[in-house]
PDB file of C-alpha atoms and ligand atoms in Angstrom:
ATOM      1  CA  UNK A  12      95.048  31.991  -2.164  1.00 94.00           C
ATOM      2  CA  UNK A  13      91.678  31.640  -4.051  1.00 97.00           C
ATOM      3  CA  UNK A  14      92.042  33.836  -7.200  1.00 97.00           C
ATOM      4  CA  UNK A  15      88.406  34.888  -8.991  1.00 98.00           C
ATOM      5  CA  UNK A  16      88.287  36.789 -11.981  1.00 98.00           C
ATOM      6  CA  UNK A  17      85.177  38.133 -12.904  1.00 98.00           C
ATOM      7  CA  UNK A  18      83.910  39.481 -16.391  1.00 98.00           C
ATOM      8  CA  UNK A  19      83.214  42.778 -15.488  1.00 98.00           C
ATOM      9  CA  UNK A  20      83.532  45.313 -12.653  1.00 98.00           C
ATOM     10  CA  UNK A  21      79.809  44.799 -11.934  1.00 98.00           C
ATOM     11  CA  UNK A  22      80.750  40.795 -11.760  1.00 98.00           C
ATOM     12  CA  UNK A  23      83.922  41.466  -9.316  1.00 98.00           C
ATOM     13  CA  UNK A  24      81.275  44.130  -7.151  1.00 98.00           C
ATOM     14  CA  UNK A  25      78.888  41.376  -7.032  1.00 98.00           C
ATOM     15  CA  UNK A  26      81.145  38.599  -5.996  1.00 98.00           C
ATOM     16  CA  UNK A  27      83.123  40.798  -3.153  1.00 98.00           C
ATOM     17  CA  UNK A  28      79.183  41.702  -2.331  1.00 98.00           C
ATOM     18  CA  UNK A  29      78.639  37.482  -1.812  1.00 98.00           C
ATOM     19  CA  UNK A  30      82.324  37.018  -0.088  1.00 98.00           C
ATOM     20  CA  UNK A  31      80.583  40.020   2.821  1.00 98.00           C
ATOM     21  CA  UNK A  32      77.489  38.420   3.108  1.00 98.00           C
ATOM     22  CA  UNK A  33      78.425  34.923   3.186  1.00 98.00           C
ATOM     23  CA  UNK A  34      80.637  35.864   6.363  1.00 98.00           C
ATOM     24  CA  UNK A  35      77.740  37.878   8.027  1.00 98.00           C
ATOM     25  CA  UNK A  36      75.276  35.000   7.248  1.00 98.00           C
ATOM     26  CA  UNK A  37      77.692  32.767   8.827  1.00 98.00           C
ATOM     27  CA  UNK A  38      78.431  35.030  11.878  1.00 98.00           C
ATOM     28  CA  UNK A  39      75.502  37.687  12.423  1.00 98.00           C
ATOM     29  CA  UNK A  40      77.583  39.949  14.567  1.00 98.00           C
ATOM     30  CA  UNK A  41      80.927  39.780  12.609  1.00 98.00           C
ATOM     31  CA  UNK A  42      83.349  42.251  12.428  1.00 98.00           C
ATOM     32  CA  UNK A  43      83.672  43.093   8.958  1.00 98.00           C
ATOM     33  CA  UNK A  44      87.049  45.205   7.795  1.00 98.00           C
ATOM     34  CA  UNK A  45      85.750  47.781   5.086  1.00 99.00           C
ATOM     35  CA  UNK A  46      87.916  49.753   2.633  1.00 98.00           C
ATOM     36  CA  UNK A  47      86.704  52.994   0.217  1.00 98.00           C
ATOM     37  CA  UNK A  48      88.310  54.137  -3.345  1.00 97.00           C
ATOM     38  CA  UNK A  49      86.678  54.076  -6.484  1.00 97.00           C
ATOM     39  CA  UNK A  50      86.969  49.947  -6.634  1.00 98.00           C
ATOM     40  CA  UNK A  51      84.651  49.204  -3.715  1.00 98.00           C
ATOM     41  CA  UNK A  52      81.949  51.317  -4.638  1.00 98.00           C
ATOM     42  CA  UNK A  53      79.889  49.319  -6.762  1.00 98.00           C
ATOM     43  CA  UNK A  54      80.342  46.147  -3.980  1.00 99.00           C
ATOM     44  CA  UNK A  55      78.678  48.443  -1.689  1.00 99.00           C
ATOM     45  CA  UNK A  56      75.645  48.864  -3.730  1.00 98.00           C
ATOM     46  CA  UNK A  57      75.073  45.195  -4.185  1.00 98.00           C
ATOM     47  CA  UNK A  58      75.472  44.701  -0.818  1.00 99.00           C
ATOM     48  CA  UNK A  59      72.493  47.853  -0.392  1.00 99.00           C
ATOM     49  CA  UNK A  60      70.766  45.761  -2.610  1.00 98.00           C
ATOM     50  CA  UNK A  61      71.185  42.452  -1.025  1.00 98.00           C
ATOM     51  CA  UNK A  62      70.184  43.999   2.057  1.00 98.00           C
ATOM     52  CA  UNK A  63      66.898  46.005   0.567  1.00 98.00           C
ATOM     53  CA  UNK A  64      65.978  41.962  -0.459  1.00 98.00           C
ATOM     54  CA  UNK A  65      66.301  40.881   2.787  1.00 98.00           C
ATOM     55  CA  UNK A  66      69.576  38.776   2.140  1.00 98.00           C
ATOM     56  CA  UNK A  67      71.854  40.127   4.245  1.00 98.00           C
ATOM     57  CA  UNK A  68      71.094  41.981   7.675  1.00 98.00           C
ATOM     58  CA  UNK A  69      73.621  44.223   9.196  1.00 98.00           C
ATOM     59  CA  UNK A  70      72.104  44.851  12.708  1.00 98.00           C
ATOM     60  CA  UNK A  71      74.267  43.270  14.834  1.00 98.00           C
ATOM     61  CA  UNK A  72      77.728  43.840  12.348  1.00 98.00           C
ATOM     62  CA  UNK A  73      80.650  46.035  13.799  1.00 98.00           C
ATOM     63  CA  UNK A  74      82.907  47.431  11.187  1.00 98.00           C
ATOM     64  CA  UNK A  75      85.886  48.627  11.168  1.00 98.00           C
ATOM     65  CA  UNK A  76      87.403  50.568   8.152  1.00 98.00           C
ATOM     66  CA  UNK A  77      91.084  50.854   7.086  1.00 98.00           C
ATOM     67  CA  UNK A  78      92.322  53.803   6.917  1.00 98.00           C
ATOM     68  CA  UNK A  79      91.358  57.813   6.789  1.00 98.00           C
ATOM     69  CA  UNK A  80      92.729  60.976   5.292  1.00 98.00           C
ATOM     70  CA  UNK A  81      94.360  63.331   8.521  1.00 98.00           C
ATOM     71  CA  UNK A  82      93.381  66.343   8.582  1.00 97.00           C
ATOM     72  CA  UNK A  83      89.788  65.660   7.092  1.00 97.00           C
ATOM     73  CA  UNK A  84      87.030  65.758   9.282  1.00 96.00           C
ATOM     74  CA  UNK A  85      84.154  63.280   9.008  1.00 96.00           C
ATOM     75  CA  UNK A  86      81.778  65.615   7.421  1.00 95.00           C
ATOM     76  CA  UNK A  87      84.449  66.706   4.641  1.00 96.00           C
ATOM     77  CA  UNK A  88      82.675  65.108   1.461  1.00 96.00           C
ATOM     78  CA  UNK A  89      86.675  63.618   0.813  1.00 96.00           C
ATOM     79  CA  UNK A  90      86.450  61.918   4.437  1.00 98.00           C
ATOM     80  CA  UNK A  91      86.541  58.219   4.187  1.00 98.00           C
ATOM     81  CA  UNK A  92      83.885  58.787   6.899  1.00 98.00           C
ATOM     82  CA  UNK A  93      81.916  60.853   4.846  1.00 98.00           C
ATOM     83  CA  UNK A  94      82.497  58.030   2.140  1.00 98.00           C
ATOM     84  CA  UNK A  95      80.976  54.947   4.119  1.00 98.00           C
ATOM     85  CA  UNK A  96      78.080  56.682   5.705  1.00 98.00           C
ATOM     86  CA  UNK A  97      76.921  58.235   2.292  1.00 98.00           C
ATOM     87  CA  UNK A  98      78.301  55.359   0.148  1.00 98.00           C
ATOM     88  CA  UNK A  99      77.236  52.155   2.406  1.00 98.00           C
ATOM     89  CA  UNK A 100      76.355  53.000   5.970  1.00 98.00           C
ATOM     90  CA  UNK A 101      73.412  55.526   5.103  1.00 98.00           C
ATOM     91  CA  UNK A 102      71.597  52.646   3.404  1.00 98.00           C
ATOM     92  CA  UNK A 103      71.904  49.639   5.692  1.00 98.00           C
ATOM     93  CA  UNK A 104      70.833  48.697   9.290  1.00 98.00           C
ATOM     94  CA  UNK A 105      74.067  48.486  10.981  1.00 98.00           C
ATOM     95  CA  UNK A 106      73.808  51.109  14.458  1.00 98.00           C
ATOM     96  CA  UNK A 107      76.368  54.031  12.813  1.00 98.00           C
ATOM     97  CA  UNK A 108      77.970  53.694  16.617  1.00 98.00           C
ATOM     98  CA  UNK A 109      79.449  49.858  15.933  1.00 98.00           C
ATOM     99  CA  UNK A 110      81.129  51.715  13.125  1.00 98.00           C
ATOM    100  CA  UNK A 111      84.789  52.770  13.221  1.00 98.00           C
ATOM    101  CA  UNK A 112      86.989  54.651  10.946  1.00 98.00           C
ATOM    102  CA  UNK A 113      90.617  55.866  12.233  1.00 98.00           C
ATOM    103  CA  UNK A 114      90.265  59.548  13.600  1.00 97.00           C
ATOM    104  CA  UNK A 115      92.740  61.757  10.716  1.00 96.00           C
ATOM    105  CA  UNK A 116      91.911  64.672  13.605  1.00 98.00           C
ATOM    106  CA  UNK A 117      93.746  63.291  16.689  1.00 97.00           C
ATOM    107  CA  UNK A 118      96.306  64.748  17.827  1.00 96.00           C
ATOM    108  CA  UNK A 119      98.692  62.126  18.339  1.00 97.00           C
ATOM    109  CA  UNK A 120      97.653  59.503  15.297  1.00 97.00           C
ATOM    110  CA  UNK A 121      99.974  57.121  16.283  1.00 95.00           C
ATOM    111  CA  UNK A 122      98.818  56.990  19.876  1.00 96.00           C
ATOM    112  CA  UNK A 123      95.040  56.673  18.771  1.00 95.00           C
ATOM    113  CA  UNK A 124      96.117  54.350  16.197  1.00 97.00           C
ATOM    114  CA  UNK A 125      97.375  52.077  19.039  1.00 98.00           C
ATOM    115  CA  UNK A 126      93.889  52.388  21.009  1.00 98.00           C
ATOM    116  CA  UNK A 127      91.803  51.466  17.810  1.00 98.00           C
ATOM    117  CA  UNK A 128      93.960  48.283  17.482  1.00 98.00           C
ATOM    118  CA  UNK A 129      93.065  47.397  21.050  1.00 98.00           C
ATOM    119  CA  UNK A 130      89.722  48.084  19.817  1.00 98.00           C
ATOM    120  CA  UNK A 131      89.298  45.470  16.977  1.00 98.00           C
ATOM    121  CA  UNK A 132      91.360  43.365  19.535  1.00 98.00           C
ATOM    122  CA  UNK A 133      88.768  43.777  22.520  1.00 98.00           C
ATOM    123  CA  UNK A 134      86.147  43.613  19.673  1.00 98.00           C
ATOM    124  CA  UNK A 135      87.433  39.785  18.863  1.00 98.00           C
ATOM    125  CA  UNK A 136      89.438  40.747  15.749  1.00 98.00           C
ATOM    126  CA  UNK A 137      88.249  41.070  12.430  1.00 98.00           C
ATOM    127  CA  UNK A 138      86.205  38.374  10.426  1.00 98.00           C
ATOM    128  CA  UNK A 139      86.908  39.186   6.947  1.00 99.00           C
ATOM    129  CA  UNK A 140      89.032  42.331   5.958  1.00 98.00           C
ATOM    130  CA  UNK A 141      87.937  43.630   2.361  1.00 99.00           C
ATOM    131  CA  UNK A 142      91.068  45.540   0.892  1.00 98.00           C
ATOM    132  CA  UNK A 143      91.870  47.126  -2.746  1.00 98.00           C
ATOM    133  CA  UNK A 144      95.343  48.204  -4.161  1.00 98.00           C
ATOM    134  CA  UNK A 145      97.199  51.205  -5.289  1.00 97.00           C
ATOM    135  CA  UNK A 146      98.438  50.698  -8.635  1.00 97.00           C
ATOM    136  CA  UNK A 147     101.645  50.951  -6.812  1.00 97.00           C
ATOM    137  CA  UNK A 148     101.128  47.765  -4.403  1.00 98.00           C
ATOM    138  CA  UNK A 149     100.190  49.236  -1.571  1.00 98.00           C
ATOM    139  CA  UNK A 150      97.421  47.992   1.186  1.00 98.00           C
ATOM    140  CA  UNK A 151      95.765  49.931   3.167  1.00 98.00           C
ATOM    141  CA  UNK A 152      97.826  53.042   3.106  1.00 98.00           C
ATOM    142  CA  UNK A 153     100.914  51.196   3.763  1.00 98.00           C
ATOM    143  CA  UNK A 154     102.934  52.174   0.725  1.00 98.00           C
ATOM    144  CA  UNK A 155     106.151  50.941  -0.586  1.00 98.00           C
ATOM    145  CA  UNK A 156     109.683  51.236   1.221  1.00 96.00           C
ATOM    146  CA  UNK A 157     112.135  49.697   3.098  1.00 97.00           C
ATOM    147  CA  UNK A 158     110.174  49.075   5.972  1.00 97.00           C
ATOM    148  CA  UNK A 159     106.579  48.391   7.121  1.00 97.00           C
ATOM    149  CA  UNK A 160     104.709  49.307  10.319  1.00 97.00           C
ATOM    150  CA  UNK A 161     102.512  46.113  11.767  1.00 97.00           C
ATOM    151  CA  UNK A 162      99.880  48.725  14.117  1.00 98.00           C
ATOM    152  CA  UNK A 163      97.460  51.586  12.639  1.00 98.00           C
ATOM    153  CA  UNK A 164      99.731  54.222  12.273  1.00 98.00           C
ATOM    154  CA  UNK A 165     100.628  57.695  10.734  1.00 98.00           C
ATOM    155  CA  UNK A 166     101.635  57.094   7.538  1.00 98.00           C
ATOM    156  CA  UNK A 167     102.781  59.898   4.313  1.00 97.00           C
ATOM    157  CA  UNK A 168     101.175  58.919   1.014  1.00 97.00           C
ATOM    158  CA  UNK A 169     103.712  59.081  -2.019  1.00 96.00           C
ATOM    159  CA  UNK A 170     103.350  60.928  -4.770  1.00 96.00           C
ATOM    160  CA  UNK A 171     101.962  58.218  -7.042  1.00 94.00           C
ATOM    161  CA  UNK A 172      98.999  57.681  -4.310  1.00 96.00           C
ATOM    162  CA  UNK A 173      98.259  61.825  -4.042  1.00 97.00           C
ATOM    163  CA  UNK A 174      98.218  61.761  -7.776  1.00 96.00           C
ATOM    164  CA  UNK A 175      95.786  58.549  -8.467  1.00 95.00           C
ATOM    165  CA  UNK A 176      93.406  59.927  -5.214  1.00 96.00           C
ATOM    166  CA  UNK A 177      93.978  63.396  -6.771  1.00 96.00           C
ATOM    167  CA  UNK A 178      90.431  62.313  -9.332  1.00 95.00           C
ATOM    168  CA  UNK A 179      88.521  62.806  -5.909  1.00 95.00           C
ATOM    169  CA  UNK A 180      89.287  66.182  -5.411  1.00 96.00           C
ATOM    170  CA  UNK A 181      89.345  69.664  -6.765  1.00 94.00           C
ATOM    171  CA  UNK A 182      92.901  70.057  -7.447  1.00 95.00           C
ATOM    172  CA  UNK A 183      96.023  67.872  -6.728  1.00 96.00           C
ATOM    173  CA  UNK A 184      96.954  70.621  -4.136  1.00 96.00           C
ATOM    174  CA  UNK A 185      94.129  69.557  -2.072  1.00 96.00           C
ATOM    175  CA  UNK A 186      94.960  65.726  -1.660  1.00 96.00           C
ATOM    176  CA  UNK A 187      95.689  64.870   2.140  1.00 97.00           C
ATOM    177  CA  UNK A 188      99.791  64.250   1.899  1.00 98.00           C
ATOM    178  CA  UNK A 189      99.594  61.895   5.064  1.00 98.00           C
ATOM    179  CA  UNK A 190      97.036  59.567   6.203  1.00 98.00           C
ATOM    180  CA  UNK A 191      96.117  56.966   9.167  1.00 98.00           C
ATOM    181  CA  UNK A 192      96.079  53.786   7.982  1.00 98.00           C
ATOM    182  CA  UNK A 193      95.960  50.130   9.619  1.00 98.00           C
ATOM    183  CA  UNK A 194      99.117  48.500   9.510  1.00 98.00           C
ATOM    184  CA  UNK A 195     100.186  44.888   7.664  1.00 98.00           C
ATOM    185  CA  UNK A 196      99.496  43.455  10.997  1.00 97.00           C
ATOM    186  CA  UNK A 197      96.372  44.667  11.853  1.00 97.00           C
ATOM    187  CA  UNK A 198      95.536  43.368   7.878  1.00 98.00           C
ATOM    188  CA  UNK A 199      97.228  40.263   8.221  1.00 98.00           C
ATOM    189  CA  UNK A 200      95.343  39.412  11.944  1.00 98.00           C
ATOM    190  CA  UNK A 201      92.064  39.586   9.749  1.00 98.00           C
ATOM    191  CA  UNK A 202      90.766  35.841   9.715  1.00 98.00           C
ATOM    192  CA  UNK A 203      90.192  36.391   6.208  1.00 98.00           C
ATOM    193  CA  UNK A 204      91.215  38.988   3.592  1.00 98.00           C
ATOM    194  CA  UNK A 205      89.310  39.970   0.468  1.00 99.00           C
ATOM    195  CA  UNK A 206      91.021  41.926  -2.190  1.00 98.00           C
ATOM    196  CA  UNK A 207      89.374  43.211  -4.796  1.00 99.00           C
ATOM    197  CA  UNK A 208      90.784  45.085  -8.022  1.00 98.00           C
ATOM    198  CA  UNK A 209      89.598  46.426 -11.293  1.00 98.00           C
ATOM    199  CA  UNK A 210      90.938  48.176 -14.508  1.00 98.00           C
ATOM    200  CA  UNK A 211      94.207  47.607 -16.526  1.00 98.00           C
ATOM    201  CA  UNK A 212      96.471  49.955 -14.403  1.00 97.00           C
ATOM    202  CA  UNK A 213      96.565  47.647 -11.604  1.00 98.00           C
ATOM    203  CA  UNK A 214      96.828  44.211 -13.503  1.00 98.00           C
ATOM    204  CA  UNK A 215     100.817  44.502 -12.882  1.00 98.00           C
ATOM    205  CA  UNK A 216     100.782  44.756  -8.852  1.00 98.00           C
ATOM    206  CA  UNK A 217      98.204  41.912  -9.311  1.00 98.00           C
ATOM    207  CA  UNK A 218     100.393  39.934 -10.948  1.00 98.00           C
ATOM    208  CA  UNK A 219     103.155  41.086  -9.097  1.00 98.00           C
ATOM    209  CA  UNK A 220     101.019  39.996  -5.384  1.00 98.00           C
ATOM    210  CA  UNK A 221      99.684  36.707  -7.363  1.00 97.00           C
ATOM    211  CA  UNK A 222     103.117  35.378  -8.497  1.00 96.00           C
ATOM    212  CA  UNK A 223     106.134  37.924  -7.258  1.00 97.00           C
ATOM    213  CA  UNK A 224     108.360  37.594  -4.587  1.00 97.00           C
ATOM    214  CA  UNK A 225     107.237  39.025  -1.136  1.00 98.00           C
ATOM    215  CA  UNK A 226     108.413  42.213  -0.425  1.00 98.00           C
ATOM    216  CA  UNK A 227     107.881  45.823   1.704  1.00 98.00           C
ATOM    217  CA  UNK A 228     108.279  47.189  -2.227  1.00 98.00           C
ATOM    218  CA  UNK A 229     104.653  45.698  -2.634  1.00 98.00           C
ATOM    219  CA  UNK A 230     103.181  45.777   0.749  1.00 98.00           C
ATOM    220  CA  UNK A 231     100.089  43.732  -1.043  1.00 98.00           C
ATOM    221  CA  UNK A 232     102.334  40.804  -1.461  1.00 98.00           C
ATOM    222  CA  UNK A 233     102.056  39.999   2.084  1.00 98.00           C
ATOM    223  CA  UNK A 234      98.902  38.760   1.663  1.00 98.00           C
ATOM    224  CA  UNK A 235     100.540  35.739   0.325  1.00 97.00           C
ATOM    225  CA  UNK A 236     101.560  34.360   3.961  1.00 97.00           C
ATOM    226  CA  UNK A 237      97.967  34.860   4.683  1.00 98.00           C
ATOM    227  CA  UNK A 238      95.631  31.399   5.050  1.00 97.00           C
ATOM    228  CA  UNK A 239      92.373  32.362   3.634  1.00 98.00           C
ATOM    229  CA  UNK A 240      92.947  35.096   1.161  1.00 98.00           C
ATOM    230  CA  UNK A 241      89.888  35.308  -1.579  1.00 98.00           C
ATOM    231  CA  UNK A 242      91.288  37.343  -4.544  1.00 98.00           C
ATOM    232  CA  UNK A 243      88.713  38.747  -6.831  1.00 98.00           C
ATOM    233  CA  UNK A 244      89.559  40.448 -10.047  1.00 98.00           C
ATOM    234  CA  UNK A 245      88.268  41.533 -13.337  1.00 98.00           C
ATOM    235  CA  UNK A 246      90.195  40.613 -16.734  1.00 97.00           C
ATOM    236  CA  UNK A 247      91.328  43.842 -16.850  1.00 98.00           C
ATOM    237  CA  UNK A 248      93.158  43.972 -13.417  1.00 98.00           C
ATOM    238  CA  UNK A 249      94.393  39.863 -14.700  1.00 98.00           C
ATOM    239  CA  UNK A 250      95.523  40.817 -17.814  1.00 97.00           C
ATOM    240  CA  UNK A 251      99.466  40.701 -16.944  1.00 97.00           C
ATOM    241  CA  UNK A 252      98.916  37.740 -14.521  1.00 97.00           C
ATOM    242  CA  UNK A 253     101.672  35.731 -15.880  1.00 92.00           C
ATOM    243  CA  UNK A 254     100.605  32.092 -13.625  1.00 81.00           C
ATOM    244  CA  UNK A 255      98.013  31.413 -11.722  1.00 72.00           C
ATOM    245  CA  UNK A 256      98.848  30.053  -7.982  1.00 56.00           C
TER     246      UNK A 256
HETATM  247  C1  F6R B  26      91.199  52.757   0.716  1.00 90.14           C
HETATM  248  C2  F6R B  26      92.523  52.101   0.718  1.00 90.14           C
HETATM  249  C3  F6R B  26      93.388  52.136  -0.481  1.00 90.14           C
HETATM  250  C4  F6R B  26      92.639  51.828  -1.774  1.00 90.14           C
HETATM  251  C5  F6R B  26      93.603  51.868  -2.964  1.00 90.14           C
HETATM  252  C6  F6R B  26      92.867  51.663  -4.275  1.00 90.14           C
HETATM  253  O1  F6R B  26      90.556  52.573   1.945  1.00 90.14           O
HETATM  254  O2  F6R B  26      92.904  51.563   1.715  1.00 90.14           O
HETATM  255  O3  F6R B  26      94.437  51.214  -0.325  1.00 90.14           O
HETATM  256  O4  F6R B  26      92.050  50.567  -1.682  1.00 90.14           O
HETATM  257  O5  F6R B  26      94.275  53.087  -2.998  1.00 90.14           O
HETATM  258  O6  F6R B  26      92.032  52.761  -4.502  1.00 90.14           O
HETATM  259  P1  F6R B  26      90.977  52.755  -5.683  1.00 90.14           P
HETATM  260  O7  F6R B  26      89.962  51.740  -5.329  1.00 90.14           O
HETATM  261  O8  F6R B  26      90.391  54.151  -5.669  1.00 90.14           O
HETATM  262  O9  F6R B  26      91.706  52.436  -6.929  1.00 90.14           O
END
């Protein structure tokens, strides 16, 4: 596990932003995993701008995102569709139809969830999977418990994840309580993982995915059994990091 900390959110944003590119340079039709939340925001717009300065080119990427809200439809301005075309998509040259978020309408989730597996399967797998973390450890939306489901799958958020998301929306009483979300095997398939984190609330699952034990209480900490994991932080999110691996 390569651990960066950055000096800044902007820092962390713009080395996630060079982790992305360097894969796409590499491997002009990659398949690049893609996550929303207020932490990858500001990655996205470097990558806009590396792509406005002809650094990066997206034409022949696929993506495939992580997870989505059920019961939101794509234009619903909470959507994580609504969230990549507006906050990334929009503003780039990759074709909107080699882009793929899990469908929070279908009517059997865990039966689509299946199919879009076989997607990113048939599609070659995914080159580099960029993930953040709940405050409670979770990946993804795979939160904490005794158990943890390896396909995308149909998933209810706990009450510490409706609360933290609740800053996107209106009230609390409007927060999605379930959600489709990729499982810790469709993460862990991911040739290479990013994770990216900022602010003091979630330096202790940092420390707790950097140096803790691995365990379904922090789904994160799977990551560890992963062979090219690129960590990047800033000193806020490393503040409790207690060693560094
Ligand atoms: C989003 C996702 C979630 C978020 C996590 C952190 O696609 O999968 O796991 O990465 O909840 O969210 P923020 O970045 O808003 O703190």
């Amino acid at each position: 596990m390569k651990v960066i900390i950055a000096k800044s959110y902007e820092e962390m944003s713009r080395l996630a932003a060079e982790e992305i590119a360097k894969v796409v340079n590499e491997k002009p039709n990659a398949v690049i995993g893609l996550a929303t939340g207020g932490t990858p925001v500001g990655m996205y717009k470097e990558l806009i701008d590396m792509y406005k300065e002809k650094k990066v080119d997206f034409s022949q990427v696929t993506s495939v995102n992580l997870d989505e809200y059920v019961g939101l439809s794509g234009d619903h301005n909470q959507s994580y569709r609504y969230f990549m075309n507006s906050n990334f998509f929009d503003h780039v040259n990759i074709r909107k139809d080699h882009t793929f978020v899990p469908n929070g309408l279908a009517k059997d989730i865990n039966a689509e969830g299946a199919e879009y597996d076989k997607k990113i399967e048939a599609l070659g797998g995914i080159d580099v999977q960029l993930v953040g973390i709940g405050s409670n450890g979770h990946i993804g939306f795979n939160e904490p418990g005794e158990e943890l489901d390896l396909g995308t799958h149909l998933t209810n958020l706990t009450e510490s994840t409706i609360e933290a998301n609740a800053r996107f929306f209106a009230s609390k009483d409007e927060v999605p309580t379930q959600a489709v979300t990729m499982g810790l095997g469709g993460i862990m398939k991911a040739k290479k993982i990013l994770l990216i984190a900022n602010g003091a609330e979630k330096a202790e699952a940092i420390n707790k995915v950097i140096n803790g034990k691995i365990t379904t209480q922090i789904p994160a900490s799977m990551v560890q059994m992963h062979r090219d994991v690129v960590v990047v932080i800033d000193e806020a999110a490393a503040s409790k990091l207690e060693n560094l691996k």
